Amino acid sequence: MFKWLHPYAKTQAAYSLSQRLTPWFAGICVLLLVPGTLWGLLFTPADYQQGDSFRIIYIHVPAAMLSMSTYVAMAVAALVGIVWQWRTAFMAMIAMAPVGAVMTFIALFTGAAWGKPMWGAWWVWDARLTSELILLFLYCGVIALYSAFDDKQQAGKAAGIMALVGVVNIPVIHFSVQWWNTLHQGATITKFDKPSIATEMLWPLLMNIAGMMMFIAALTCMRLNNEILRREQHRPWVSALLHDRRENQNAV
Amino acid sequence: MNPRRKQRLIVILSIGGLLSAAVGLMLFALNDNIDLFYTPSEIIEGKQGKTPQVGQRLRIGGLVVPGSVTRDPDSLQVTFSLIDTGPKVSISYQGILPDLFREGQGIVATGVLTSPNHIQAHEVLAKHDEEYMPPELAEKMKGIKHQKPASLDDAL
């Protein structure tokens, strides 16, 4: 079933694929994020309860949702790396970790900035906020563990196990607002019912979620490429590639 | 799939299964402590057979009963009642209320239980729901006309 994936276990194939995909991700990201953000911040109507303060949703919700999705993607990469012993999978894992950590930080930060005017508090130790903070610590743990080893294959395995263990936190974050009573409100769009947000407010939000997804994909590809080049710098194909680039630069 | 990979996959999946079971049991056992607040009926009728003691420091979350808000004209003292599905609990608080504080709004208050159905609060937070809509739509659907609280100039 996944036979078509096998060639990409080779770093060279993975490099050329992500090199080719990067401009697409980046382009679509700009096409979605710029109009989505402008639309959301300037042209959607204000909320009936929260007025203009609700507009922070257009940054907060994409960042929060994708901090969790990125974690799952990272854990899948870790699983592939551990079970099939793909070095490229570990490189993809560590390429995603700081991106996801930054998304988590943005979600926590914008959440605090939203909480102060609306709830009246920057921070409350409720289940949703606390589990999202734990997610940030998990990302930091994966990054720290990976950089603690000199042998990057060992580092990948150790950090990969940590990433896999942390997956337990993801359903806890998502269902925290249902399982326990919290100050944080319930899910608006990630539920089976109709989204409880007016249509003209929903569209820019969906655009920003998709745009942020593309942003994360583009950053991941760029970081993956750097990681591949750094780890494979003594391979002939990398020297050939760098040699070509230098030639091109000299020609210009 | 070759046997070594299969073995690794099985080991990882079973560790994952055990781990989620452990975390699940732990969260289930700690259920009461993870809840952020008591509801008014839990304070009066008890939560799993245990009513909170008078003098206990706790959080309460419920809806502000319409018509129950009374303000002291000379100070920031305010009293109101909270309700969920059962009995009411009254709250007194001195300080600035959040902007979203209204009658009918969800509120989370932290304070001390001074009598079985009264809380002296030192922090009042507003809870908002997950619904977002423009004011005109809210008026049409829910019949509520929310407006910004009168500005300071109007109030004076």
Tab-separated table of N, CA and C in Angstrom, chain A residues 60-169:
chain	number	residue	atom	x	y	z
A	60	HIS	N	-5.623	32.828	16.900
A	60	HIS	CA	-5.579	31.882	18.010
A	60	HIS	C	-6.013	30.474	17.594
A	61	VAL	N	-7.151	30.376	16.918
A	61	VAL	CA	-7.684	29.044	16.600
A	61	VAL	C	-6.791	28.289	15.603
A	62	PRO	N	-6.352	28.928	14.481
A	62	PRO	CA	-5.433	28.182	13.602
A	62	PRO	C	-4.174	27.724	14.334
A	63	ALA	N	-3.580	28.594	15.136
A	63	ALA	CA	-2.350	28.220	15.833
A	63	ALA	C	-2.609	27.063	16.792
A	64	ALA	N	-3.724	27.139	17.538
A	64	ALA	CA	-4.002	26.103	18.532
A	64	ALA	C	-4.303	24.766	17.864
A	65	MET	N	-5.143	24.797	16.798
A	65	MET	CA	-5.479	23.548	16.119
A	65	MET	C	-4.245	22.902	15.528
A	66	LEU	N	-3.422	23.746	14.867
A	66	LEU	CA	-2.294	23.172	14.150
A	66	LEU	C	-1.148	22.817	15.084
A	67	SER	N	-1.120	23.399	16.287
A	67	SER	CA	-0.100	22.943	17.229
A	67	SER	C	-0.343	21.470	17.561
A	68	MET	N	-1.621	21.081	17.597
A	68	MET	CA	-1.929	19.669	17.875
A	68	MET	C	-1.692	18.800	16.642
A	69	SER	N	-2.126	19.286	15.456
A	69	SER	CA	-1.932	18.482	14.237
A	69	SER	C	-0.456	18.266	13.961
A	70	THR	N	0.349	19.327	14.173
A	70	THR	CA	1.780	19.200	13.939
A	70	THR	C	2.374	18.162	14.876
A	71	TYR	N	1.863	18.141	16.107
A	71	TYR	CA	2.385	17.145	17.040
A	71	TYR	C	2.084	15.735	16.545
A	72	VAL	N	0.861	15.524	16.051
A	72	VAL	CA	0.498	14.203	15.558
A	72	VAL	C	1.375	13.837	14.362
A	73	ALA	N	1.585	14.804	13.445
A	73	ALA	CA	2.438	14.541	12.282
A	73	ALA	C	3.848	14.174	12.734
A	74	MET	N	4.324	14.886	13.743
A	74	MET	CA	5.666	14.621	14.261
A	74	MET	C	5.741	13.214	14.850
A	75	ALA	N	4.680	12.821	15.554
A	75	ALA	CA	4.664	11.498	16.166
A	75	ALA	C	4.592	10.403	15.102
A	76	VAL	N	3.844	10.661	14.000
A	76	VAL	CA	3.790	9.677	12.916
A	76	VAL	C	5.182	9.506	12.312
A	77	ALA	N	5.880	10.633	12.108
A	77	ALA	CA	7.240	10.566	11.592
A	77	ALA	C	8.121	9.761	12.541
A	78	ALA	N	7.948	9.983	13.844
A	78	ALA	CA	8.748	9.258	14.834
A	78	ALA	C	8.456	7.765	14.778
A	79	LEU	N	7.164	7.420	14.612
A	79	LEU	CA	6.775	6.005	14.535
A	79	LEU	C	7.420	5.344	13.325
A	80	VAL	N	7.349	6.025	12.177
A	80	VAL	CA	7.959	5.484	10.958
A	80	VAL	C	9.465	5.327	11.162
A	81	GLY	N	10.064	6.332	11.789
A	81	GLY	CA	11.505	6.276	12.022
A	81	GLY	C	11.897	5.103	12.903
A	82	ILE	N	11.101	4.857	13.936
A	82	ILE	CA	11.473	3.805	14.877
A	82	ILE	C	11.185	2.426	14.299
A	83	VAL	N	10.013	2.257	13.684
A	83	VAL	CA	9.648	0.923	13.216
A	83	VAL	C	10.414	0.566	11.945
A	84	TRP	N	10.478	1.470	10.985
A	84	TRP	CA	11.109	1.140	9.708
A	84	TRP	C	12.564	1.605	9.631
A	85	GLN	N	13.026	2.255	10.691
A	85	GLN	CA	14.408	2.725	10.773
A	85	GLN	C	14.775	3.627	9.598
A	86	TRP	N	13.899	4.559	9.305
A	86	TRP	CA	14.198	5.533	8.257
A	86	TRP	C	14.886	6.730	8.897
A	87	ARG	N	16.063	7.065	8.438
A	87	ARG	CA	16.734	8.251	8.978
A	87	ARG	C	15.974	9.503	8.562
A	88	THR	N	15.427	9.477	7.354
A	88	THR	CA	14.723	10.654	6.843
A	88	THR	C	13.520	11.007	7.714
A	89	ALA	N	12.883	9.948	8.264
A	89	ALA	CA	11.703	10.201	9.105
A	89	ALA	C	12.094	10.973	10.361
A	90	PHE	N	13.243	10.601	10.954
A	90	PHE	CA	13.695	11.345	12.140
A	90	PHE	C	14.028	12.785	11.778
A	91	MET	N	14.590	12.963	10.562
A	91	MET	CA	14.902	14.336	10.140
A	91	MET	C	13.615	15.137	9.995
A	92	ALA	N	12.570	14.502	9.439
A	92	ALA	CA	11.281	15.193	9.302
A	92	ALA	C	10.723	15.511	10.686
A	93	MET	N	10.895	14.563	11.604
A	93	MET	CA	10.384	14.777	12.964
A	93	MET	C	11.014	16.020	13.582
A	94	ILE	N	12.334	16.097	13.523
A	94	ILE	CA	12.995	17.217	14.188
A	94	ILE	C	12.790	18.508	13.392
A	95	ALA	N	12.471	18.383	12.096
A	95	ALA	CA	12.160	19.588	11.330
A	95	ALA	C	10.843	20.198	11.810
A	96	MET	N	9.905	19.335	12.234
A	96	MET	CA	8.583	19.835	12.637
A	96	MET	C	8.562	20.359	14.058
A	97	ALA	N	9.455	19.834	14.925
A	97	ALA	CA	9.340	20.133	16.363
A	97	ALA	C	9.352	21.634	16.691
A	98	PRO	N	10.354	22.410	16.242
A	98	PRO	CA	10.336	23.835	16.624
A	98	PRO	C	9.160	24.589	16.015
A	99	VAL	N	8.729	24.194	14.803
A	99	VAL	CA	7.586	24.854	14.171
A	99	VAL	C	6.338	24.665	15.042
A	100	GLY	N	6.127	23.415	15.472
A	100	GLY	CA	4.983	23.138	16.331
A	100	GLY	C	5.087	23.853	17.664
A	101	ALA	N	6.313	23.924	18.205
A	101	ALA	CA	6.496	24.591	19.488
A	101	ALA	C	6.115	26.067	19.368
A	102	VAL	N	6.505	26.684	18.260
A	102	VAL	CA	6.172	28.098	18.066
A	102	VAL	C	4.650	28.266	17.931
A	103	MET	N	3.989	27.339	17.215
A	103	MET	CA	2.524	27.398	17.094
A	103	MET	C	1.872	27.308	18.474
A	104	THR	N	2.367	26.385	19.298
A	104	THR	CA	1.819	26.241	20.652
A	104	THR	C	2.008	27.530	21.431
A	105	PHE	N	3.204	28.125	21.292
A	105	PHE	CA	3.464	29.369	22.010
A	105	PHE	C	2.516	30.466	21.537
A	106	ILE	N	2.314	30.555	20.218
A	106	ILE	CA	1.400	31.572	19.692
A	106	ILE	C	-0.009	31.351	20.251
A	107	ALA	N	-0.424	30.078	20.285
A	107	ALA	CA	-1.763	29.780	20.803
A	107	ALA	C	-1.886	30.206	22.261
A	108	LEU	N	-0.864	29.906	23.066
A	108	LEU	CA	-0.916	30.271	24.485
A	108	LEU	C	-0.885	31.783	24.653
A	109	PHE	N	-0.036	32.431	23.869
A	109	PHE	CA	0.132	33.878	24.003
A	109	PHE	C	-1.139	34.626	23.583
A	110	THR	N	-1.667	34.282	22.400
A	110	THR	CA	-2.881	34.963	21.948
A	110	THR	C	-4.055	34.610	22.864
A	111	GLY	N	-4.037	33.390	23.404
A	111	GLY	CA	-5.090	32.995	24.327
A	111	GLY	C	-5.070	33.862	25.579
A	112	ALA	N	-3.858	34.126	26.084
A	112	ALA	CA	-3.738	34.978	27.266
A	112	ALA	C	-4.213	36.392	26.942
A	113	ALA	N	-3.823	36.879	25.751
A	113	ALA	CA	-4.200	38.236	25.362
A	113	ALA	C	-5.710	38.336	25.138
A	114	TRP	N	-6.341	37.233	24.800
A	114	TRP	CA	-7.792	37.202	24.623
A	114	TRP	C	-8.479	37.057	25.975
A	115	GLY	N	-7.863	36.256	26.839
A	115	GLY	CA	-8.462	35.966	28.142
A	115	GLY	C	-8.548	37.193	29.029
A	116	LYS	N	-7.519	38.037	28.982
A	116	LYS	CA	-7.496	39.191	29.887
A	116	LYS	C	-8.710	40.106	29.682
A	117	PRO	N	-8.989	40.581	28.465
A	117	PRO	CA	-10.154	41.472	28.329
A	117	PRO	C	-11.495	40.752	28.456
A	118	MET	N	-11.588	39.475	28.042
A	118	MET	CA	-12.895	38.817	28.023
A	118	MET	C	-13.204	38.117	29.336
A	119	TRP	N	-12.301	37.247	29.795
A	119	TRP	CA	-12.561	36.527	31.036
A	119	TRP	C	-12.254	37.392	32.248
A	120	GLY	N	-11.191	38.199	32.087
A	120	GLY	CA	-10.710	38.969	33.231
A	120	GLY	C	-9.444	38.385	33.827
A	121	ALA	N	-8.837	37.404	33.168
A	121	ALA	CA	-7.598	36.823	33.696
A	121	ALA	C	-6.693	36.412	32.550
A	122	TRP	N	-5.388	36.623	32.725
A	122	TRP	CA	-4.445	36.181	31.691
A	122	TRP	C	-4.395	34.664	31.635
A	123	TRP	N	-4.444	34.063	32.812
A	123	TRP	CA	-4.200	32.627	32.885
A	123	TRP	C	-5.059	32.020	33.967
A	124	VAL	N	-5.640	30.878	33.691
A	124	VAL	CA	-6.387	30.125	34.690
A	124	VAL	C	-5.915	28.691	34.552
A	125	TRP	N	-5.738	27.992	35.659
A	125	TRP	CA	-5.275	26.602	35.556
A	125	TRP	C	-6.452	25.688	35.255
A	126	ASP	N	-7.129	25.900	34.148
A	126	ASP	CA	-8.185	24.956	33.802
A	126	ASP	C	-7.605	23.880	32.883
A	127	ALA	N	-8.401	22.853	32.590
A	127	ALA	CA	-7.855	21.667	31.935
A	127	ALA	C	-7.324	21.985	30.533
A	128	ARG	N	-8.022	22.845	29.784
A	128	ARG	CA	-7.602	23.138	28.423
A	128	ARG	C	-6.273	23.888	28.398
A	129	LEU	N	-6.177	24.924	29.212
A	129	LEU	CA	-4.961	25.741	29.210
A	129	LEU	C	-3.770	24.933	29.708
A	130	THR	N	-3.999	24.145	30.767
A	130	THR	CA	-2.896	23.385	31.339
A	130	THR	C	-2.391	22.325	30.362
A	131	SER	N	-3.319	21.619	29.702
A	131	SER	CA	-2.864	20.561	28.796
A	131	SER	C	-2.155	21.152	27.577
A	132	GLU	N	-2.570	22.350	27.155
A	132	GLU	CA	-1.869	22.997	26.035
A	132	GLU	C	-0.461	23.421	26.476
A	133	LEU	N	-0.329	23.840	27.733
A	133	LEU	CA	1.003	24.193	28.248
A	133	LEU	C	1.891	22.950	28.292
A	134	ILE	N	1.300	21.805	28.655
A	134	ILE	CA	2.067	20.558	28.676
A	134	ILE	C	2.542	20.223	27.261
A	135	LEU	N	1.705	20.533	26.258
A	135	LEU	CA	2.105	20.291	24.871
A	135	LEU	C	3.370	21.082	24.530
A	136	LEU	N	3.431	22.330	24.997
A	136	LEU	CA	4.627	23.148	24.754
A	136	LEU	C	5.847	22.493	25.396
A	137	PHE	N	5.670	21.974	26.633
A	137	PHE	CA	6.787	21.322	27.313
A	137	PHE	C	7.209	20.063	26.561
A	138	LEU	N	6.235	19.330	25.991
A	138	LEU	CA	6.572	18.113	25.240
A	138	LEU	C	7.434	18.463	24.028
A	139	TYR	N	7.004	19.513	23.294
A	139	TYR	CA	7.814	19.952	22.145
A	139	TYR	C	9.224	20.298	22.600
A	140	CYS	N	9.322	21.073	23.690
A	140	CYS	CA	10.646	21.478	24.180
A	140	CYS	C	11.456	20.254	24.567
A	141	GLY	N	10.782	19.268	25.174
A	141	GLY	CA	11.469	18.047	25.571
A	141	GLY	C	12.038	17.311	24.372
A	142	VAL	N	11.233	17.200	23.301
A	142	VAL	CA	11.691	16.508	22.093
A	142	VAL	C	12.905	17.226	21.511
A	143	ILE	N	12.831	18.562	21.433
A	143	ILE	CA	13.945	19.326	20.866
A	143	ILE	C	15.193	19.159	21.741
A	144	ALA	N	15.002	19.264	23.056
A	144	ALA	CA	16.145	19.187	23.971
A	144	ALA	C	16.791	17.810	23.917
A	145	LEU	N	15.954	16.765	23.897
A	145	LEU	CA	16.482	15.394	23.883
A	145	LEU	C	17.253	15.157	22.591
A	146	TYR	N	16.711	15.674	21.493
A	146	TYR	CA	17.381	15.468	20.204
A	146	TYR	C	18.733	16.150	20.201
A	147	SER	N	18.824	17.354	20.773
A	147	SER	CA	20.109	18.047	20.713
A	147	SER	C	21.078	17.552	21.781
A	148	ALA	N	20.604	16.706	22.720
A	148	ALA	CA	21.499	16.223	23.772
A	148	ALA	C	22.442	15.135	23.276
A	149	PHE	N	22.100	14.474	22.153
A	149	PHE	CA	22.938	13.381	21.648
A	149	PHE	C	23.837	13.881	20.526
A	150	ASP	N	25.077	13.373	20.494
A	150	ASP	CA	25.948	13.713	19.365
A	150	ASP	C	25.640	12.820	18.169
A	151	ASP	N	25.327	11.543	18.469
A	151	ASP	CA	24.971	10.612	17.399
A	151	ASP	C	23.500	10.860	17.043
A	152	LYS	N	23.245	11.442	15.854
A	152	LYS	CA	21.894	11.892	15.542
A	152	LYS	C	20.913	10.743	15.305
A	153	GLN	N	21.411	9.535	14.974
A	153	GLN	CA	20.504	8.396	14.833
A	153	GLN	C	19.956	8.007	16.213
A	154	GLN	N	20.859	7.957	17.202
A	154	GLN	CA	20.438	7.708	18.595
A	154	GLN	C	19.491	8.807	19.056
A	155	ALA	N	19.844	10.047	18.728
A	155	ALA	CA	19.037	11.198	19.131
A	155	ALA	C	17.624	11.057	18.587
A	156	GLY	N	17.530	10.653	17.309
A	156	GLY	CA	16.225	10.491	16.686
A	156	GLY	C	15.390	9.458	17.414
A	157	LYS	N	16.027	8.326	17.783
A	157	LYS	CA	15.273	7.275	18.476
A	157	LYS	C	14.770	7.763	19.825
A	158	ALA	N	15.658	8.391	20.592
A	158	ALA	CA	15.269	8.828	21.939
A	158	ALA	C	14.157	9.876	21.851
A	159	ALA	N	14.360	10.891	21.003
A	159	ALA	CA	13.359	11.954	20.887
A	159	ALA	C	12.066	11.397	20.298
A	160	GLY	N	12.208	10.407	19.397
A	160	GLY	CA	11.028	9.796	18.783
A	160	GLY	C	10.159	9.107	19.817
A	161	ILE	N	10.803	8.388	20.760
A	161	ILE	CA	10.019	7.719	21.810
A	161	ILE	C	9.303	8.757	22.659
A	162	MET	N	9.999	9.841	22.951
A	162	MET	CA	9.363	10.906	23.738
A	162	MET	C	8.158	11.479	22.989
A	163	ALA	N	8.342	11.707	21.664
A	163	ALA	CA	7.246	12.255	20.863
A	163	ALA	C	6.055	11.301	20.879
A	164	LEU	N	6.315	9.991	20.784
A	164	LEU	CA	5.222	9.015	20.762
A	164	LEU	C	4.484	8.981	22.094
A	165	VAL	N	5.244	9.038	23.195
A	165	VAL	CA	4.610	9.014	24.513
A	165	VAL	C	3.675	10.214	24.669
A	166	GLY	N	4.121	11.371	24.140
A	166	GLY	CA	3.346	12.594	24.311
A	166	GLY	C	2.032	12.624	23.567
A	167	VAL	N	1.837	11.704	22.616
A	167	VAL	CA	0.581	11.706	21.849
A	167	VAL	C	-0.635	11.551	22.768
A	168	VAL	N	-0.438	10.906	23.920
A	168	VAL	CA	-1.539	10.729	24.879
A	168	VAL	C	-2.186	12.078	25.209
A	169	ASN	N	-1.370	13.128	25.176
A	169	ASN	CA	-1.867	14.456	25.556
A	169	ASN	C	-2.856	15.042	24.539
